[in-house]
Coordinates of C-alpha atoms and ligand atoms in Angstrom, one line a residue:
X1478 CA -10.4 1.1 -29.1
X1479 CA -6.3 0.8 -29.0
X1480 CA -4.6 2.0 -26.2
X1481 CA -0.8 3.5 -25.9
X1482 CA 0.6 2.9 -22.4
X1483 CA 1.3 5.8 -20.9
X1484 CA 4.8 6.3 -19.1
X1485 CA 3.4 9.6 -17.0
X1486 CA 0.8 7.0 -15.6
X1487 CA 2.7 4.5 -14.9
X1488 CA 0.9 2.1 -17.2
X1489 CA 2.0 -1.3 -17.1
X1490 CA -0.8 -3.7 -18.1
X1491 CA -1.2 -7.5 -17.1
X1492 CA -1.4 -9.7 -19.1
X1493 CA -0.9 -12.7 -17.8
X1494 CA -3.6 -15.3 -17.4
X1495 CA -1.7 -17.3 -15.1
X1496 CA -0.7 -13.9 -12.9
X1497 CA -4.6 -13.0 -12.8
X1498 CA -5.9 -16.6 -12.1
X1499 CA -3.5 -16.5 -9.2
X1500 CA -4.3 -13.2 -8.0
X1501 CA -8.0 -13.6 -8.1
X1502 CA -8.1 -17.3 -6.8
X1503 CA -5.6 -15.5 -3.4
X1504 CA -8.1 -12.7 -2.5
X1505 CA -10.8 -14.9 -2.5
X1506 CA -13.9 -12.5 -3.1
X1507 CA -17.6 -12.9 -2.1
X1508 CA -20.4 -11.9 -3.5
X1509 CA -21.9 -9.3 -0.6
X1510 CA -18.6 -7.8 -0.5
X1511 CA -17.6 -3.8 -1.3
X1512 CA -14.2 -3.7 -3.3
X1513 CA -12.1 -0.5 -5.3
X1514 CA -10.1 -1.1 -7.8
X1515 CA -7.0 1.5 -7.9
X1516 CA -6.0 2.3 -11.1
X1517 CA -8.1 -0.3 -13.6
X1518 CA -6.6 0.7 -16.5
X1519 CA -8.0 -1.7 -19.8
X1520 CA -9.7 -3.6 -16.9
X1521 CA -7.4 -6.8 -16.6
X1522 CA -8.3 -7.4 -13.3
X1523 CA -11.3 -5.5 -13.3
X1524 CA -13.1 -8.2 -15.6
X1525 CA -12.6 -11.3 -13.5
X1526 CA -13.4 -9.3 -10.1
X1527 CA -16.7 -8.2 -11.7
X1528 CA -17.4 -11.7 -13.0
X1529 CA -17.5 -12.6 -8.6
X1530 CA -20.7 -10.8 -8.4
X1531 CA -19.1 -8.1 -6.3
X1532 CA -20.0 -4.4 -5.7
X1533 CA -17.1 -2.6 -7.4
X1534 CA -15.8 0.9 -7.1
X1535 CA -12.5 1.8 -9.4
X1536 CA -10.6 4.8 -9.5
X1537 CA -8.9 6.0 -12.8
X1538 CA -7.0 9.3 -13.5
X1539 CA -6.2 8.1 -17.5
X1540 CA -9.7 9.8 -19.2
X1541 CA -8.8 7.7 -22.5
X1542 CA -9.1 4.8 -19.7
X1543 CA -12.2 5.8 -18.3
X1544 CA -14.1 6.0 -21.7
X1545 CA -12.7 2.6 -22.4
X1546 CA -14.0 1.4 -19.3
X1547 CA -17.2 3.0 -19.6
X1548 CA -17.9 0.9 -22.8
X1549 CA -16.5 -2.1 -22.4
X1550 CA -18.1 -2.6 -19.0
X1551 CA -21.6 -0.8 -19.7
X1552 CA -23.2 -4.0 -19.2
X1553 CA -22.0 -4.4 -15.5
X1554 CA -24.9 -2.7 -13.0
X1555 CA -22.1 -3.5 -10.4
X1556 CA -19.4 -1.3 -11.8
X1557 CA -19.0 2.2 -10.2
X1558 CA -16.4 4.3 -12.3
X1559 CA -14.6 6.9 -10.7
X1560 CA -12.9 9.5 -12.6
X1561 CA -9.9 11.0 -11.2
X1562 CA -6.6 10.7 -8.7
X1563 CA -6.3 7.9 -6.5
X1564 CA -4.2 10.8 -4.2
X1565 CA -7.2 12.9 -3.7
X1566 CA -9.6 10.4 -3.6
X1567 CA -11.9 10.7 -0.5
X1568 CA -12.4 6.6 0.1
X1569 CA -14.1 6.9 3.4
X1570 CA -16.9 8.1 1.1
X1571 CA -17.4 5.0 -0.5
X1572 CA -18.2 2.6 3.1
X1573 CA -21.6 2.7 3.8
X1574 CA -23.1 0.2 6.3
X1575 CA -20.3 -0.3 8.4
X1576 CA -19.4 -3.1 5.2
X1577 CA -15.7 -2.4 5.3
X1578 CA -13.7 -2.1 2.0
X1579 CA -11.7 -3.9 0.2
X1580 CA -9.2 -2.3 -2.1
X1581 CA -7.0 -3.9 -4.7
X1582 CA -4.3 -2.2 -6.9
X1583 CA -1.8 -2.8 -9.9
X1584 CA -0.2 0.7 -8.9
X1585 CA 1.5 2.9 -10.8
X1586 CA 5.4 2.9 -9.4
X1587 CA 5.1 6.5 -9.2
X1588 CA 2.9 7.1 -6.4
X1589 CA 2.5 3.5 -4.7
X1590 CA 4.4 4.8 -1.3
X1591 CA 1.5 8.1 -1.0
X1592 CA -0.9 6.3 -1.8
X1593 CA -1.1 3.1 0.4
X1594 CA -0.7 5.9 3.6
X1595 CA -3.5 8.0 1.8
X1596 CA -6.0 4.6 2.1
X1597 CA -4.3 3.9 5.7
X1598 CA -5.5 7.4 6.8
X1599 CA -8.8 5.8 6.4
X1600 CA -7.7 2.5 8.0
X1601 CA -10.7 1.9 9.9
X1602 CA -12.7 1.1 7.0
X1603 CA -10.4 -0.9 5.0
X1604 CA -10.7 -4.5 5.7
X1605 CA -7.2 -5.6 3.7
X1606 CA -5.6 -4.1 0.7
X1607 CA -3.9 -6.7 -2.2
X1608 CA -1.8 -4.8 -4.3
X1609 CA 1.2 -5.5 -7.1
X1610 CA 4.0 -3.7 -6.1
X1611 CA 8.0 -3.5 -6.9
X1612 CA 9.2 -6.0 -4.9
X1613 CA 11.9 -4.2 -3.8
X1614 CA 9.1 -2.0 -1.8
X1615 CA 7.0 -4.9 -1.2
X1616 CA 10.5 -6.3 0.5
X1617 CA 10.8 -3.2 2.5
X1618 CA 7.0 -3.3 3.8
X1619 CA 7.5 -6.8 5.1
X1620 CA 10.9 -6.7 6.4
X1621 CA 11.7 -7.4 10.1
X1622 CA 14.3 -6.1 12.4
X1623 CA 18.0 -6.9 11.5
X1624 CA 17.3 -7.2 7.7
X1625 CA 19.0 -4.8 5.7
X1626 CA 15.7 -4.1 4.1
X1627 CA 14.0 -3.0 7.3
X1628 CA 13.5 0.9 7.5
X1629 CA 10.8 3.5 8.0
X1630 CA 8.3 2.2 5.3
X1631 CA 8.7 -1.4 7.0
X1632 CA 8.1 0.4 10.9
X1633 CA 5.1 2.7 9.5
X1634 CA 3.4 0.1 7.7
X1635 CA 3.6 -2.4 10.4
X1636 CA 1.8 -0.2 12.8
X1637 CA -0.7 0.1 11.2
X1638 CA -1.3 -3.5 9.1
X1639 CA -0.1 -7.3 9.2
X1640 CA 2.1 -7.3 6.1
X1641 CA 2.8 -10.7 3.7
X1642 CA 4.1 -11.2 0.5
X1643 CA 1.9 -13.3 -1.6
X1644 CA 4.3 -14.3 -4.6
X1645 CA 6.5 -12.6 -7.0
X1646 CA 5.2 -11.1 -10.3
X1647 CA 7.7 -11.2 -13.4
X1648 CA 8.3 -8.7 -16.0
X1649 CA 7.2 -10.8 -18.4
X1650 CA 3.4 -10.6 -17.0
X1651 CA 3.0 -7.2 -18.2
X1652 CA 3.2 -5.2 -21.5
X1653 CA 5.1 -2.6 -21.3
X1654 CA 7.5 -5.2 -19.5
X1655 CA 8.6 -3.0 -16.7
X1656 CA 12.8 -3.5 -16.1
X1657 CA 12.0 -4.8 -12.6
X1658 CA 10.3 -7.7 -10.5
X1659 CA 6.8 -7.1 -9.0
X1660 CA 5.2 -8.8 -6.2
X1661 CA 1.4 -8.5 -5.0
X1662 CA 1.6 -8.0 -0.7
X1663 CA -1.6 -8.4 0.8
X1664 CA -1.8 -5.8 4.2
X1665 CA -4.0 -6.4 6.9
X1666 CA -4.8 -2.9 8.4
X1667 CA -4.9 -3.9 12.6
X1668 CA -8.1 -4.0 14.7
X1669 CA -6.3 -2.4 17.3
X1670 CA -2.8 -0.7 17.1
X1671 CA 0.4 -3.5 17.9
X1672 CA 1.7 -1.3 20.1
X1673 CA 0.6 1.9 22.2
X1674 CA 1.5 5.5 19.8
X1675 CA 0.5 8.9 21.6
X1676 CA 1.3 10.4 17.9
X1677 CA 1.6 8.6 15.0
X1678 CA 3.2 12.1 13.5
X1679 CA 5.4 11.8 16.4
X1680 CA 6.0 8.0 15.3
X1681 CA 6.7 8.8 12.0
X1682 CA 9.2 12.0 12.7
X1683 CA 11.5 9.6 15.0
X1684 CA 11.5 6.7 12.5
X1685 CA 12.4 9.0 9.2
X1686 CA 15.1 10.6 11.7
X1687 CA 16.7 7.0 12.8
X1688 CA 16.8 5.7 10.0
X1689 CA 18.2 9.0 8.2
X1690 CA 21.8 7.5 8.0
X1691 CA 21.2 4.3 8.6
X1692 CA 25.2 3.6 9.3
X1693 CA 24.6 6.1 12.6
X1694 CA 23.8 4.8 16.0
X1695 CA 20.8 6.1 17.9
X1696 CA 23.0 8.4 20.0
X1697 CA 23.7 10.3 17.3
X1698 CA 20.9 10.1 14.3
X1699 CA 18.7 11.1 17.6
X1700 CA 21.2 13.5 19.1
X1701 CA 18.5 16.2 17.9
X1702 CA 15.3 15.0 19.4
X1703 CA 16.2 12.5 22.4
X1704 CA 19.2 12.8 25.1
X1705 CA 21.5 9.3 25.3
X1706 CA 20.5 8.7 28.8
X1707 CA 16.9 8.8 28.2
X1708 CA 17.3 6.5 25.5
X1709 CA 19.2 3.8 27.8
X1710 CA 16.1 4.9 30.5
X1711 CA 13.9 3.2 27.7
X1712 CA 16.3 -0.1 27.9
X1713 CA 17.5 0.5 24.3
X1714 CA 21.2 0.5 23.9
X1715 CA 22.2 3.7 22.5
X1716 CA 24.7 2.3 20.8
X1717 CA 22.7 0.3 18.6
X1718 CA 21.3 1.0 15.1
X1719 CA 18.0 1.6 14.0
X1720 CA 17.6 -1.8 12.1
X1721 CA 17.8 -3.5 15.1
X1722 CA 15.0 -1.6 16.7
X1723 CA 11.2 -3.3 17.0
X1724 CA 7.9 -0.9 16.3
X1725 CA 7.6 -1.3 20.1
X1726 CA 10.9 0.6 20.9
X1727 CA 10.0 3.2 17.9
X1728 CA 6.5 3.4 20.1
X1729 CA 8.5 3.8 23.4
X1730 CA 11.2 6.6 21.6
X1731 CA 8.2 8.4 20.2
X1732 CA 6.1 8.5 23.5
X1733 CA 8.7 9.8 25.3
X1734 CA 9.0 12.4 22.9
X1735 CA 5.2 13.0 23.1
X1736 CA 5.7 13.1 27.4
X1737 CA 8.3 16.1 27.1
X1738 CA 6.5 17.8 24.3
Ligands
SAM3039 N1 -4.9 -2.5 -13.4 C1 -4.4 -2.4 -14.8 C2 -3.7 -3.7 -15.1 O1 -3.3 -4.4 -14.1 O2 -3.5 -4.0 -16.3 C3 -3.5 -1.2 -15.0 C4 -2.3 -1.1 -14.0 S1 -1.2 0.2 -14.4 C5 0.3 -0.4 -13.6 C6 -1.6 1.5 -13.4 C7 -3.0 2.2 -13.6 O3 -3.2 3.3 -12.7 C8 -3.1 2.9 -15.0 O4 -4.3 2.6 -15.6 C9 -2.9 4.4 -14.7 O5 -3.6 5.2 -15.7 C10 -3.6 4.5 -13.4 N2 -3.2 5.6 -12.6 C11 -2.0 6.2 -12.6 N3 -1.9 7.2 -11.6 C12 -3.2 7.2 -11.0 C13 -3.7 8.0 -10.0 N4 -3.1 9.0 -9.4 N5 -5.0 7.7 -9.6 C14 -5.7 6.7 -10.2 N6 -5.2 5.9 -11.2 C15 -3.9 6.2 -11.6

């Protein structure tokens, strides 16, 4: 059975030995464990992971895919195929025995950003999460404060996992070749929050506004939602620029918020 990559899907498949040797030798799977594949497509990474003796859970939304799948892996008592959207996907489902998951992804460009706070909803039973990413976003989730790459997917991630960049991931280990560099990050959802949050909506809603032109200082791209002197009350200079702020003076903007709400 031939498959056509499909743009609308975002399929880029790996093919890179090297690329999968790496990836599979980095996540270091055991045999006991639970793991979901995101988006298996032809099964590049799919193969080796079964080959560690794992339980294994994938989710595909191609159909053509999943029959594929179906056949080429109907020897494989371990393989659980899914059928369907990673979006609407109810993963919490899926943990059974307090045996956390672990979830690994070559994602589709197209919905990487919903999707990794989708899984973090259910953070609590996701022991880490490796995925290939643009590294351009995989730059932005690891950022720290004073990079020009730090913004609100850098402060949201952060709160709620450890973030690292494994290695980059070249054009050329694909087919289609996408136009830009990947990178695989591996994130480290927390056992306990970095920092206090009353509201992680409340989080989330000063972060997006700070960071809403970047260029602004806090006095003004929070003129709507915080007064300057409170700000200063909070020992964060008013003056200053969102990129310089850490997740624990987002957590002390965002509690205030939730005090006077
Ligand atoms: N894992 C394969 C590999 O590395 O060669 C395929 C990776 S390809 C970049 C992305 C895969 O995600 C495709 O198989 C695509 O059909 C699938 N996909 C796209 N959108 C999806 C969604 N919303 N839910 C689940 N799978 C999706």
């Amino acid at each position: 059975m031939t498959h056509i990559a499909r743009k609308r899907f975002g399929q880029n498949f790996l093919t890179s030995y090297t690329i999968i040797y790496n990836i599979i030798s980095s996540i270091e799977a055991k045999p006991d464990e639970h793991w979901v594949e995101i988006g298996p497509g032809q099964g590049a990474l799919t193969q080796p992971l079964l080959e560690q003796g794992i339980r294994l859970d994938v989710v595909e939304l191609d159909r053509d895919l999943v029959a594929l799948l179906k056949e080429k892996f109907k020897t494989y008592p371990n393989l659980h195929i899914h059928s369907g959207d990673a979006l609407r996907f109810d993963f919490s489902a899926l943990a059974e025995d307090d045996k956390k998951l672990r979830v690994i992804g070559n994602l589709p460009y197209n919905i990487s950003t919903p999707l990794m706070f989708h899984l973090l909803d259910n953070a609590y039973c996701i022991e880490d999460m490796h995925f290939i990413l643009q590294k351009e976003v995989v730059d932005r989730i690891c950022a720290a404060p004073g990079s020009k790459k730090y913004g609100r997917l850098s402060v949201m991630m952060q709160y709620y996992c450890a973030t690292e960049l494994l290695f980059d991931v070249p054009p050329s280990s694909f087919d289609p070749e996408p136009k830009v560099m990947s990178a695989i990050v591996r994130l480290v959802p927390h056992q306990r929050p970095p920092v206090q949050v009353n509201s992680v909506a409340l989080l989330n809603r000063v972060v997006t506004e700070a960071f809403s032109q970047r260029r602004k200082t806090l006095r003004n791209s929070l003129k709507k939602l915080i007064d300057e002197a409170d700000i200063a009350a909070l020992n964060i200079d008013p003056s200053a620029r969102a990129e310089v702020l850490s997740l624990g003076d987002f957590a002390k903007l965002s509690n205030l918020l939730s005090e006077s709400a």
